[in-house]
Every structure is written in structure tokens, then in C-alpha cells.
Coordinates of N, CA and C in Angstrom, one line a residue:
Chain A
D1072 N 3.3 -25.1 20.8 CA 2.4 -26.2 21.4 C 1.6 -27.3 20.0
Q1073 N 2.6 -28.4 19.0 CA 2.0 -29.0 17.6 C 2.0 -29.8 18.1
Q1074 N -0.6 -29.8 17.8 CA -1.3 -30.1 18.2 C -1.0 -31.6 17.8
V1075 N -0.7 -31.5 16.2 CA -0.4 -32.6 15.2 C 0.7 -32.9 15.3
K1076 N 1.7 -33.7 14.6 CA 3.0 -34.0 14.1 C 2.8 -35.4 13.3
Q1077 N 3.4 -34.9 11.9 CA 4.4 -36.0 11.3 C 5.3 -36.5 11.4
N1078 N 5.8 -37.1 11.9 CA 7.4 -37.0 12.4 C 8.4 -37.9 11.8
S1079 N 7.8 -37.8 10.4 CA 7.8 -38.1 9.5 C 8.4 -37.2 7.9
P1080 N 9.5 -36.4 7.9 CA 10.0 -35.1 7.4 C 9.5 -36.0 5.5
S1081 N 9.6 -37.0 5.1 CA 10.8 -37.8 3.8 C 9.6 -39.1 3.7
L1082 N 9.4 -39.7 2.8 CA 9.3 -40.9 2.7 C 9.5 -41.5 1.8
S1083 N 10.1 -42.5 0.7 CA 10.3 -43.0 -0.4 C 10.7 -44.8 -0.2
V1084 N 9.2 -44.7 -1.4 CA 9.0 -46.3 -2.0 C 9.0 -46.3 -3.0
Q1085 N 8.5 -47.5 -3.6 CA 9.3 -48.0 -4.8 C 7.8 -48.5 -5.3
E1086 N 7.2 -48.3 -6.6 CA 6.5 -48.0 -7.3 C 5.8 -49.9 -7.0
G1087 N 4.4 -49.3 -7.1 CA 3.5 -50.9 -7.0 C 3.8 -51.4 -5.6
R1088 N 4.6 -50.2 -4.3 CA 4.6 -50.7 -3.1 C 3.1 -50.1 -2.6
I1089 N 3.2 -50.3 -0.9 CA 2.4 -49.8 -0.3 C 3.2 -49.0 0.4
S1090 N 2.6 -47.9 0.6 CA 2.7 -46.3 1.0 C 2.4 -46.0 2.9
I1091 N 3.3 -45.6 3.7 CA 2.9 -45.8 4.6 C 2.9 -44.6 5.4
L1092 N 2.2 -44.2 5.7 CA 2.1 -42.4 6.4 C 1.6 -41.6 7.3
N1093 N 2.3 -41.8 8.0 CA 2.3 -41.7 10.5 C 1.5 -40.4 10.7
C1094 N 0.7 -40.5 11.7 CA 0.8 -39.1 11.9 C -0.3 -39.2 13.2
D1095 N 0.3 -38.4 14.3 CA 0.1 -38.3 15.6 C -0.9 -37.2 16.2
Y1096 N -1.5 -37.6 17.2 CA -2.2 -36.1 17.6 C -2.8 -35.8 19.4
T1097 N -2.0 -35.0 19.7 CA -2.2 -34.6 20.9 C -3.5 -34.1 21.3
N1098 N -4.9 -33.8 20.9 CA -5.7 -32.9 21.8 C -6.9 -33.9 21.8
S1099 N -7.9 -35.2 22.5 CA -8.2 -35.8 22.1 C -9.7 -35.0 22.5
M1100 N -9.9 -34.1 22.2 CA -11.1 -33.3 21.5 C -11.4 -33.3 20.4
F1101 N -10.8 -33.5 19.4 CA -10.6 -33.8 17.7 C -11.4 -35.2 17.4
D1102 N -12.6 -34.6 17.1 CA -13.3 -35.9 17.0 C -13.4 -36.3 14.6
Y1103 N -12.4 -35.9 14.3 CA -12.6 -35.2 12.7 C -10.8 -35.3 12.5
F1104 N -10.7 -36.1 10.9 CA -9.7 -36.3 11.0 C -9.1 -36.9 8.8
L1105 N -7.8 -36.1 8.3 CA -8.2 -35.8 7.3 C -6.7 -35.9 6.7
W1106 N -6.8 -36.2 5.4 CA -5.6 -36.4 4.8 C -5.9 -35.6 3.9
Y1107 N -4.5 -34.2 3.4 CA -4.5 -33.3 2.5 C -3.3 -33.8 1.6
K1108 N -3.4 -34.0 -0.1 CA -2.2 -33.8 -1.1 C -1.6 -32.3 -1.1
K1109 N -0.9 -32.6 -1.9 CA 0.0 -31.2 -2.3 C 0.5 -31.2 -3.3
Y1110 N 0.5 -30.5 -4.0 CA 1.9 -30.9 -5.8 C 2.3 -29.2 -5.0
P1111 N 3.5 -28.4 -5.6 CA 4.3 -27.7 -5.7 C 3.2 -26.3 -5.8
A1112 N 3.3 -25.2 -5.6 CA 2.8 -24.3 -6.1 C 0.9 -24.8 -6.3
E1113 N 0.6 -25.4 -5.6 CA -0.9 -25.3 -5.4 C -1.7 -25.1 -4.6
G1114 N -3.2 -25.3 -4.4 CA -2.8 -25.6 -2.8 C -3.4 -26.7 -2.7
P1115 N -3.7 -27.9 -1.5 CA -3.9 -29.2 -0.5 C -5.8 -29.5 -1.9
T1116 N -5.0 -30.5 -1.7 CA -6.2 -31.3 -2.5 C -6.9 -32.6 -1.4
F1117 N -8.1 -31.9 -1.3 CA -8.9 -33.0 -0.1 C -8.6 -34.9 -0.9
L1118 N -8.0 -35.4 0.5 CA -7.5 -36.9 -0.1 C -8.9 -37.7 0.7
I1119 N -8.8 -38.1 2.1 CA -9.9 -38.6 2.5 C -9.7 -38.3 3.5
S1120 N -11.2 -38.9 4.2 CA -11.1 -38.4 5.7 C -12.3 -40.2 7.0
I1121 N -11.8 -39.3 8.3 CA -12.1 -40.9 8.9 C -12.7 -39.7 10.4
S1122 N -13.6 -40.5 10.1 CA -15.1 -39.6 11.7 C -14.1 -40.3 13.1
S1123 N -14.5 -39.6 14.3 CA -13.6 -40.7 15.7 C -15.2 -41.3 15.3
I1124 N -15.6 -41.8 15.2 CA -16.7 -42.9 15.8 C -16.2 -44.2 14.6
K1125 N -15.5 -44.1 13.8 CA -14.1 -45.4 13.3 C -13.1 -45.7 13.0
D1126 N -13.1 -46.5 12.9 CA -11.3 -46.8 12.6 C -10.9 -47.1 11.4
K1127 N -11.6 -46.4 10.3 CA -10.9 -48.3 9.0 C -11.8 -47.2 8.2
N1128 N -11.9 -46.2 7.6 CA -12.1 -45.3 6.4 C -11.7 -46.3 5.1
E1129 N -11.8 -46.1 3.5 CA -11.4 -47.3 2.8 C -11.5 -46.1 1.3
D1130 N -11.0 -46.0 0.3 CA -11.4 -45.3 -1.0 C -10.1 -45.3 -2.4
G1131 N -11.0 -46.1 -2.8 CA -9.8 -47.2 -4.2 C -8.3 -47.3 -3.2
R1132 N -7.3 -46.9 -3.6 CA -5.6 -46.8 -3.6 C -6.0 -46.5 -1.9
F1133 N -6.7 -46.5 -0.7 CA -6.3 -45.3 -0.3 C -6.6 -45.8 1.2
T1134 N -6.4 -45.7 2.6 CA -7.2 -46.0 3.1 C -6.0 -45.5 4.8
V1135 N -7.7 -45.4 5.4 CA -7.2 -44.3 6.4 C -7.4 -44.6 7.8
F1136 N -6.2 -45.6 8.9 CA -6.7 -46.0 9.5 C -6.4 -44.9 10.9
L1137 N -7.6 -44.9 12.0 CA -8.0 -44.4 13.5 C -7.6 -45.1 14.1
N1138 N -6.4 -44.5 15.5 CA -5.8 -45.1 16.9 C -5.8 -45.1 18.2
K1139 N -7.4 -44.0 18.5 CA -8.0 -43.3 19.1 C -6.9 -43.1 20.6
S1140 N -7.1 -44.5 21.4 CA -6.5 -44.6 22.0 C -4.8 -44.6 22.4
A1141 N -4.2 -44.3 21.3 CA -3.2 -44.3 20.6 C -2.9 -42.8 20.3
K1142 N -4.0 -42.1 20.6 CA -4.5 -40.6 19.1 C -3.0 -41.0 17.9
H1143 N -3.2 -42.0 17.2 CA -2.8 -42.1 16.1 C -3.1 -42.1 14.9
L1144 N -3.6 -42.2 13.2 CA -3.6 -42.3 12.7 C -2.7 -42.1 11.2
S1145 N -3.0 -43.5 10.3 CA -2.0 -43.6 8.9 C -3.2 -43.6 8.0
L1146 N -2.5 -43.4 6.6 CA -2.5 -43.8 5.5 C -1.9 -44.3 5.3
H1147 N -2.6 -45.3 3.7 CA -2.1 -46.8 3.9 C -2.6 -46.8 2.1
I1148 N -1.3 -46.3 1.3 CA -1.7 -46.5 0.0 C -1.3 -47.0 -1.2
V1149 N -1.8 -48.3 -2.0 CA -2.2 -49.6 -2.4 C -2.3 -49.4 -3.7
P1150 N -2.0 -50.3 -4.5 CA 0.4 -49.4 -4.7 C 0.5 -48.4 -5.6
S1151 N 0.9 -48.1 -4.9 CA 1.8 -47.0 -5.3 C 2.0 -46.6 -6.1
Q1152 N 1.5 -45.2 -7.2 CA 2.5 -44.7 -8.0 C 2.9 -43.9 -7.9
P1153 N 3.6 -44.0 -9.1 CA 4.4 -42.1 -9.7 C 3.5 -40.8 -9.3
G1154 N 2.6 -41.2 -9.7 CA 1.7 -39.9 -9.7 C 1.2 -39.7 -7.6
D1155 N 1.7 -40.4 -6.8 CA 1.1 -40.1 -5.5 C 2.6 -39.3 -5.1
S1156 N 3.5 -39.3 -6.0 CA 4.4 -38.1 -5.4 C 4.0 -37.3 -4.8
A1157 N 4.3 -37.0 -3.7 CA 4.1 -35.3 -3.6 C 3.9 -34.9 -2.0
V1158 N 3.4 -34.2 -1.5 CA 3.6 -33.7 0.3 C 1.4 -34.1 0.4
Y1159 N 2.3 -35.1 1.5 CA 0.9 -35.2 2.2 C 0.8 -34.2 3.4
F1160 N -0.4 -33.8 4.0 CA -0.8 -33.1 4.8 C -1.7 -34.2 6.3
C1161 N -1.5 -34.3 6.9 CA -2.6 -34.8 8.0 C -2.7 -33.4 8.8
A1162 N -4.8 -33.5 9.4 CA -5.6 -32.6 9.6 C -6.4 -33.4 10.5
A1163 N -6.3 -32.2 11.7 CA -7.5 -33.0 13.0 C -8.1 -31.5 13.2
S1164 N -9.7 -31.7 12.8 CA -10.6 -30.7 13.7 C -11.9 -31.6 14.5
R1165 N -12.7 -30.1 15.4 CA -13.8 -30.1 16.1 C -14.7 -30.3 15.2
L1166 N -15.7 -31.0 14.9 CA -17.0 -30.7 14.1 C -18.2 -30.4 14.8
Q1167 N -17.9 -30.1 16.2 CA -18.8 -29.1 16.7 C -17.7 -27.5 16.6
G1168 N -18.5 -26.3 16.1 CA -17.8 -25.3 16.6 C -17.2 -24.8 14.3
A1169 N -15.7 -24.5 15.3 CA -15.2 -24.0 13.9 C -14.5 -24.9 12.7
Q1170 N -14.8 -26.1 13.1 CA -14.1 -27.1 12.2 C -13.0 -26.9 12.1
K1171 N -11.7 -25.5 12.4 CA -11.1 -25.1 11.5 C -9.7 -26.3 11.6
L1172 N -8.4 -26.4 10.8 CA -8.0 -27.7 10.6 C -6.7 -27.4 11.3
V1173 N -6.6 -28.4 12.1 CA -5.0 -27.8 12.2 C -3.9 -29.0 11.9
F1174 N -3.4 -28.5 11.1 CA -2.6 -29.0 10.1 C -1.3 -29.9 10.8
G1175 N -0.8 -31.4 10.8 CA 1.0 -31.8 11.0 C 1.6 -31.2 9.5
Q1176 N 3.5 -31.0 9.4 CA 4.1 -30.5 9.0 C 4.3 -31.1 7.6
G1177 N 3.9 -32.6 7.1 CA 3.9 -32.5 6.0 C 5.0 -33.9 6.3
T1178 N 4.3 -34.6 5.0 CA 5.3 -35.4 4.8 C 5.9 -35.4 3.0
R1179 N 7.0 -35.9 2.4 CA 6.8 -35.9 1.2 C 6.7 -37.0 0.6
L1180 N 6.2 -37.6 -0.2 CA 6.3 -39.2 -0.6 C 7.3 -38.7 -2.2
T1181 N 7.8 -40.1 -2.5 CA 8.4 -40.0 -3.3 C 8.0 -41.1 -3.6
I1182 N 7.8 -41.5 -5.4 CA 7.3 -43.0 -5.9 C 8.7 -43.3 -6.8
N1183 N 9.5 -43.9 -6.3 CA 10.3 -44.7 -7.7 C 10.0 -45.3 -8.1
P1184 N 10.2 -45.6 -9.6 CA 9.4 -46.2 -10.8 C 10.3 -47.4 -10.8
Chain B
D372 N -14.9 -23.2 -13.7 CA -14.6 -23.6 -13.0 C -15.6 -23.7 -11.6
T373 N -16.0 -24.2 -11.2 CA -16.7 -24.0 -9.8 C -15.6 -24.4 -8.3
G374 N -14.0 -24.0 -8.5 CA -14.0 -24.3 -6.6 C -13.3 -23.3 -6.6
V375 N -12.8 -22.6 -5.3 CA -12.3 -22.0 -4.2 C -11.1 -21.3 -5.0
S376 N -11.3 -19.7 -6.1 CA -10.4 -19.1 -6.6 C -10.2 -18.2 -5.9
Q377 N -8.0 -18.0 -5.5 CA -7.9 -16.4 -5.6 C -7.3 -15.8 -6.1
D378 N -6.6 -14.8 -6.0 CA -5.6 -14.1 -6.6 C -5.7 -12.5 -5.7
P379 N -4.2 -12.3 -6.4 CA -3.7 -12.6 -7.8 C -2.4 -14.3 -6.9
R380 N -2.1 -15.2 -7.6 CA -1.5 -15.9 -7.5 C -0.6 -15.9 -6.5
H381 N 0.4 -15.0 -7.6 CA 1.4 -14.1 -6.9 C 1.9 -12.9 -7.2
K382 N 2.0 -12.4 -5.7 CA 2.5 -10.6 -5.6 C 4.2 -10.7 -5.0
I383 N 5.4 -9.6 -5.7 CA 6.0 -9.6 -4.8 C 5.7 -8.4 -4.2
T384 N 6.0 -7.7 -3.7 CA 6.2 -6.3 -2.5 C 7.2 -5.3 -1.9
K385 N 7.3 -4.4 -1.7 CA 9.0 -3.6 -1.1 C 8.4 -3.4 0.5
R386 N 8.9 -4.1 1.4 CA 8.8 -4.5 2.6 C 7.6 -2.6 2.9
G387 N 7.1 -2.4 4.7 CA 6.1 -1.7 4.2 C 4.8 -0.7 3.0
Q388 N 4.3 -1.4 2.2 CA 4.0 -1.2 0.8 C 2.5 -2.0 1.7
N389 N 0.9 -2.7 0.7 CA 0.1 -2.5 1.8 C 0.0 -3.4 0.5
V390 N -0.7 -4.9 0.9 CA -0.6 -6.1 -0.2 C -2.6 -6.1 -0.2
T391 N -3.7 -6.6 -0.4 CA -4.7 -6.7 -0.8 C -4.7 -8.8 -1.8
F392 N -5.1 -9.5 -0.9 CA -5.9 -10.8 -1.4 C -7.2 -10.7 -1.7
R393 N -7.3 -11.6 -2.5 CA -8.4 -12.5 -3.0 C -8.9 -13.3 -3.2
C394 N -10.2 -13.9 -2.2 CA -11.0 -15.3 -2.3 C -12.1 -16.1 -2.9
D395 N -12.8 -15.7 -3.8 CA -14.0 -16.4 -4.2 C -14.3 -18.1 -4.0
P396 N -14.7 -18.1 -3.4 CA -15.2 -19.6 -2.0 C -15.8 -20.1 -3.0
I397 N -15.7 -21.4 -2.5 CA -17.3 -22.2 -3.9 C -18.7 -21.5 -2.9
S398 N -19.6 -21.1 -4.2 CA -20.9 -20.5 -4.1 C -21.6 -20.7 -3.2
E399 N -21.8 -22.6 -3.0 CA -23.3 -22.8 -1.8 C -22.7 -22.2 -0.5
H400 N -20.9 -22.3 0.1 CA -20.4 -22.5 1.2 C -20.4 -21.5 1.6
N401 N -21.0 -21.7 3.4 CA -21.3 -20.6 3.9 C -19.5 -19.6 4.5
R402 N -18.6 -20.8 5.0 CA -18.1 -20.8 5.4 C -16.8 -20.7 4.3
L403 N -15.8 -19.9 4.9 CA -14.6 -19.6 4.4 C -13.9 -19.1 5.1
Y404 N -12.2 -19.2 5.5 CA -11.3 -20.1 6.4 C -9.9 -19.1 5.3
W405 N -9.0 -18.4 5.6 CA -7.5 -18.2 5.8 C -6.8 -18.8 6.5
Y406 N -5.9 -19.1 6.2 CA -4.8 -19.8 5.6 C -3.3 -19.6 6.1
R407 N -2.3 -19.4 6.5 CA 0.0 -19.6 6.0 C 0.0 -20.4 6.1
Q408 N 1.3 -20.9 4.9 CA 1.3 -22.2 4.8 C 2.8 -21.3 4.3
T409 N 4.1 -21.6 5.7 CA 5.6 -21.5 4.9 C 6.4 -22.4 4.9
L410 N 7.3 -22.4 4.5 CA 8.1 -23.5 3.9 C 8.6 -24.6 4.5
G411 N 7.7 -25.4 4.3 CA 8.4 -26.4 5.2 C 7.2 -27.6 6.6
Q412 N 6.0 -26.3 6.6 CA 5.6 -26.0 7.7 C 3.7 -26.0 7.6
G413 N 3.3 -27.0 7.7 CA 1.6 -27.0 7.5 C 0.7 -26.2 6.9
P414 N 0.1 -25.1 6.3 CA -0.9 -24.4 7.0 C -0.9 -24.3 7.7
E415 N -1.6 -23.1 9.0 CA -2.0 -22.1 9.7 C -3.1 -21.5 9.7
F416 N -3.4 -21.6 10.1 CA -5.0 -20.9 11.0 C -5.2 -19.4 11.2
L417 N -5.1 -19.1 10.3 CA -5.2 -17.2 10.3 C -7.1 -16.6 11.1
T418 N -8.0 -16.5 9.9 CA -9.5 -16.3 10.9 C -10.9 -17.4 10.1
Y419 N -11.4 -16.6 10.5 CA -12.6 -17.4 9.5 C -14.4 -16.7 9.3
F420 N -15.2 -17.1 8.7 CA -16.5 -16.5 9.0 C -16.9 -17.4 8.6
Q421 N -17.9 -17.4 9.1 CA -19.6 -18.0 8.7 C -20.9 -16.5 8.6
N422 N -21.1 -16.7 7.1 CA -21.4 -15.9 6.1 C -21.1 -14.8 6.2
E423 N -21.3 -13.2 7.2 CA -20.8 -12.1 7.0 C -19.5 -12.4 8.7
A424 N -19.8 -12.7 9.4 CA -19.6 -12.6 10.5 C -17.5 -14.1 10.9
Q425 N -17.3 -12.1 11.2 CA -15.7 -13.0 11.7 C -16.4 -13.7 12.2
L426 N -15.9 -15.0 12.7 CA -15.3 -15.5 14.7 C -14.7 -16.1 14.8
E427 N -14.0 -15.8 14.4 CA -12.3 -16.4 15.4 C -12.0 -15.4 14.0
K428 N -10.3 -15.7 14.7 CA -9.2 -15.0 14.5 C -8.1 -15.4 15.5
S429 N -7.2 -15.7 14.5 CA -5.7 -16.7 15.7 C -4.7 -15.8 16.4
R430 N -3.8 -15.8 17.4 CA -3.0 -14.8 17.5 C -2.5 -14.8 15.9
L431 N -1.8 -15.9 15.7 CA -1.0 -14.9 14.1 C -1.7 -13.5 13.3
L432 N -2.5 -14.1 13.7 CA -3.4 -12.7 13.2 C -3.3 -11.2 13.5
S433 N -2.0 -10.1 13.1 CA -0.8 -8.9 13.3 C -2.8 -7.4 13.6
D434 N -2.3 -6.7 14.4 CA -3.3 -5.5 14.3 C -2.5 -5.5 12.1
R435 N -2.2 -5.9 11.4 CA -2.0 -5.3 10.2 C -2.1 -6.1 9.3
F436 N -2.7 -7.0 10.1 CA -3.6 -7.9 8.7 C -5.0 -7.9 9.1
S437 N -5.8 -7.5 7.9 CA -7.5 -7.7 8.3 C -8.4 -8.2 7.0
A438 N -8.9 -8.5 8.0 CA -9.9 -9.7 6.9 C -11.6 -9.7 6.9
E439 N -12.1 -9.3 5.6 CA -13.0 -9.4 5.8 C -13.9 -9.8 4.9
R440 N -15.3 -9.9 5.1 CA -16.4 -11.0 4.1 C -17.6 -10.5 4.1
P441 N -17.6 -9.5 3.0 CA -18.9 -7.9 3.4 C -19.8 -8.5 3.2
K442 N -19.8 -9.6 1.8 CA -21.8 -9.7 1.0 C -22.0 -11.2 1.3
G443 N -21.2 -12.1 2.9 CA -20.9 -13.0 2.5 C -20.9 -14.2 1.4
S444 N -20.0 -13.4 0.3 CA -19.8 -14.3 -0.4 C -17.6 -14.4 -0.7
F445 N -17.6 -13.4 -1.4 CA -16.0 -13.2 -2.0 C -15.6 -12.1 -0.7
S446 N -14.2 -12.4 -0.7 CA -14.3 -11.8 1.0 C -12.1 -11.9 0.5
T447 N -11.4 -11.1 1.1 CA -10.2 -10.4 1.3 C -9.0 -10.0 2.5
L448 N -8.7 -10.1 2.3 CA -7.1 -10.7 3.3 C -6.7 -9.5 2.7
E449 N -6.4 -8.3 4.4 CA -5.3 -7.3 3.3 C -4.0 -7.3 4.8
I450 N -2.5 -7.8 4.3 CA -1.7 -6.8 5.2 C -1.6 -5.4 5.0
Q451 N -1.2 -4.9 6.0 CA -0.6 -3.7 5.7 C 1.3 -3.3 6.5
R452 N 1.6 -2.5 5.8 CA 2.8 -2.0 5.7 C 3.6 -4.1 5.9
T453 N 3.6 -3.9 4.7 CA 4.5 -5.3 4.7 C 5.9 -5.8 5.1
E454 N 5.8 -6.7 5.8 CA 7.3 -6.8 6.7 C 8.0 -8.4 6.1
Q455 N 9.3 -8.8 5.9 CA 9.8 -9.7 5.3 C 9.2 -10.7 6.0
G456 N 8.5 -10.8 6.9 CA 8.8 -12.3 8.1 C 7.0 -12.4 6.8
D457 N 6.8 -11.6 6.1 CA 5.0 -11.8 5.6 C 5.2 -13.1 5.2
S458 N 6.8 -12.8 3.9 CA 6.3 -14.2 2.7 C 6.2 -15.1 2.9
A459 N 4.9 -15.8 2.6 CA 4.6 -16.9 3.2 C 3.8 -16.9 1.1
M460 N 2.9 -18.7 2.2 CA 1.8 -18.9 0.6 C 0.0 -18.4 2.1
Y461 N 0.0 -17.6 1.2 CA -2.1 -17.5 2.1 C -2.8 -18.0 1.3
L462 N -3.7 -18.8 1.5 CA -4.7 -20.4 1.6 C -6.0 -19.4 2.3
C463 N -7.1 -20.2 0.7 CA -8.7 -19.8 1.5 C -8.8 -21.0 1.0
A464 N -9.9 -21.1 1.8 CA -10.5 -22.6 2.4 C -12.5 -22.2 2.3
S465 N -13.1 -23.1 1.6 CA -14.6 -22.8 2.0 C -15.1 -24.1 2.9
S466 N -16.2 -24.3 2.8 CA -16.3 -25.0 3.3 C -18.4 -24.5 3.7
L467 N -18.8 -25.8 4.2 CA -20.3 -25.3 3.9 C -20.5 -26.4 6.0
T468 N -21.3 -26.0 6.8 CA -21.2 -26.7 8.3 C -21.1 -28.0 8.0
Y469 N -20.8 -28.8 9.2 CA -20.9 -30.0 9.1 C -22.5 -30.9 8.7
R470 N -23.5 -30.3 10.1 CA -24.7 -30.6 9.6 C -25.0 -30.1 8.2
L471 N -24.3 -29.0 7.0 CA -25.4 -29.2 6.1 C -24.7 -29.5 4.8
A472 N -23.1 -29.9 5.6 CA -22.0 -31.8 4.5 C -23.1 -33.1 4.6
G473 N -23.5 -32.9 5.4 CA -24.0 -34.2 6.1 C -23.4 -34.9 6.6
G474 N -22.3 -34.4 7.7 CA -21.9 -34.5 8.6 C -20.4 -34.6 8.3
T475 N -19.4 -34.3 7.3 CA -18.4 -34.2 6.9 C -18.0 -33.2 7.0
G476 N -16.4 -33.1 7.9 CA -15.7 -32.2 7.5 C -14.7 -31.1 7.0
E477 N -15.1 -31.6 6.1 CA -13.7 -31.1 4.4 C -13.9 -29.7 4.3
L478 N -12.6 -28.7 3.7 CA -12.1 -27.8 3.6 C -11.8 -28.4 1.9
F479 N -12.5 -26.5 1.9 CA -11.6 -27.0 -0.8 C -10.9 -25.9 -0.6
F480 N -9.6 -26.1 -0.2 CA -8.9 -24.8 -0.8 C -8.8 -24.5 -2.2
G481 N -8.6 -23.4 -2.2 CA -7.4 -22.4 -3.5 C -7.0 -23.7 -3.8
E482 N -6.1 -22.1 -5.0 CA -4.3 -22.9 -4.7 C -3.3 -21.8 -4.8
G483 N -4.1 -21.0 -3.6 CA -3.0 -20.2 -2.9 C -2.3 -18.3 -4.0
S484 N -2.4 -18.0 -2.8 CA -1.1 -16.6 -3.6 C 0.2 -15.8 -2.3
R485 N 1.2 -16.6 -3.4 CA 1.7 -16.2 -2.9 C 2.3 -15.0 -2.6
L486 N 2.9 -14.8 -1.5 CA 3.6 -13.5 -1.3 C 4.6 -13.0 -1.1
T487 N 6.0 -12.3 -1.7 CA 8.1 -12.7 -0.8 C 7.4 -11.1 -0.9
V488 N 8.2 -10.9 0.3 CA 8.6 -8.6 0.6 C 9.5 -8.9 0.3
L489 N 10.0 -8.1 -0.4 CA 11.1 -7.7 -0.8 C 12.4 -7.2 0.7

């Protein structure tokens, strides 16, 4: 039972263009959503988050959009840079209780010069 | 360095041996989590502690796995009688409860301990 899904295993984008990573979830009890970035042989690094009371959160080049009715969130990176090449994980949690994160399978983003 | 640290970074062992991983969380964090990640998958929750109390264990955590956080600071994850299927990256993360964190819920991960069972 995959509660958080990232349906695109990989994405390739030209440097300077916009990267859009997508994520769907099934559990309507989730109220907090996060994106993590992971380089090989390293742990996930927190990137940006959004509470279910918002539909957009922006931090520099990174913007997360949440569509609760569609149970869908997306991460926009603009402009994309070569250092953004990594695996991106979407995660969801419930702030009340364990706050444990449920992760998607990840999307490998490659930024081409 | 004030982040989450894990030791060892890489462990190679033979099937049937016991292994132990250590995690030192961010010092003021009261919650500590263990996750496991296999190739091509996202991290999967194993267990978590609030202070020294282990509050939840996943069904993934078989009887061969045991975790402790004796003084509410560092934690250990022990795997007894390792099997080849235990080969994975074991990730530790720490956090504050969301109220203490000002309404946010980020977990901060260490760099992981990679286990290879031959």
C-alpha cells in the first residue's frame, strides 16, 4: 500500500529551465508535506515543506504547491542549476502523533548544461 | 558539526553475524527515528523514540532487530543473525515535536550506515 507516490523515476531538464517534480498521496490524514534531496551515499537533506493549511510555499528557487482536493503536490525549481542534479523524495506526515514521514520512491533529476 | 551523525558509515558482514549501528542526534532534539532504504526505494520507517521511550515499531522490524535510546540521547540499532535481505542503508533522523519546533515537522537525517551482508 503505497501511500505516497512519485510516478516519474527520472526527469531530465536543461540548465536554466524549470524543473517540475510531482507527487501524489492517498491518505487524507496527512497534514504536512516535505521535499528532500539526496545525493549518492548521503542521507536525505530537507529542502522545503508545506502545511495542509497552505497551497503554496516558496523559498528562493524552490516552490512547493499543494492541491488537497487532488491529493497532489509538486516542487518547482527555477532556474534549474547543475547542482540540482540529485534524487528528490516527496514525503508526508501527520503532525499530531509520531510525525513519521512516509516517503515516495523518488525522482532522479538530471540538469543538463 | 551539530548535525545527526551515524557510525559506522559502511559495514560489511557475513550472514549470521550481529551488527550494531549508532546514531547521535542533534542535541536538543527529543525525537529520534530509524529508517531503512533499499536501492530504488524511498526510506521506510522502522521505529522512533521520544526521549528514551520507544513509542512505535514498524512491522518491518523483525525480532532480529532491536533499538535502544537508553538516556534519551544517542541510539543504537542492532541486527542479530544478519541475512542478505538486511543489506540496505540504515538512516537515523532526529526532530523536535512539532509544537516545540514552532509548528513544523522536518526530520533531520544523518548520512546513513550502509550494511552489506555477504
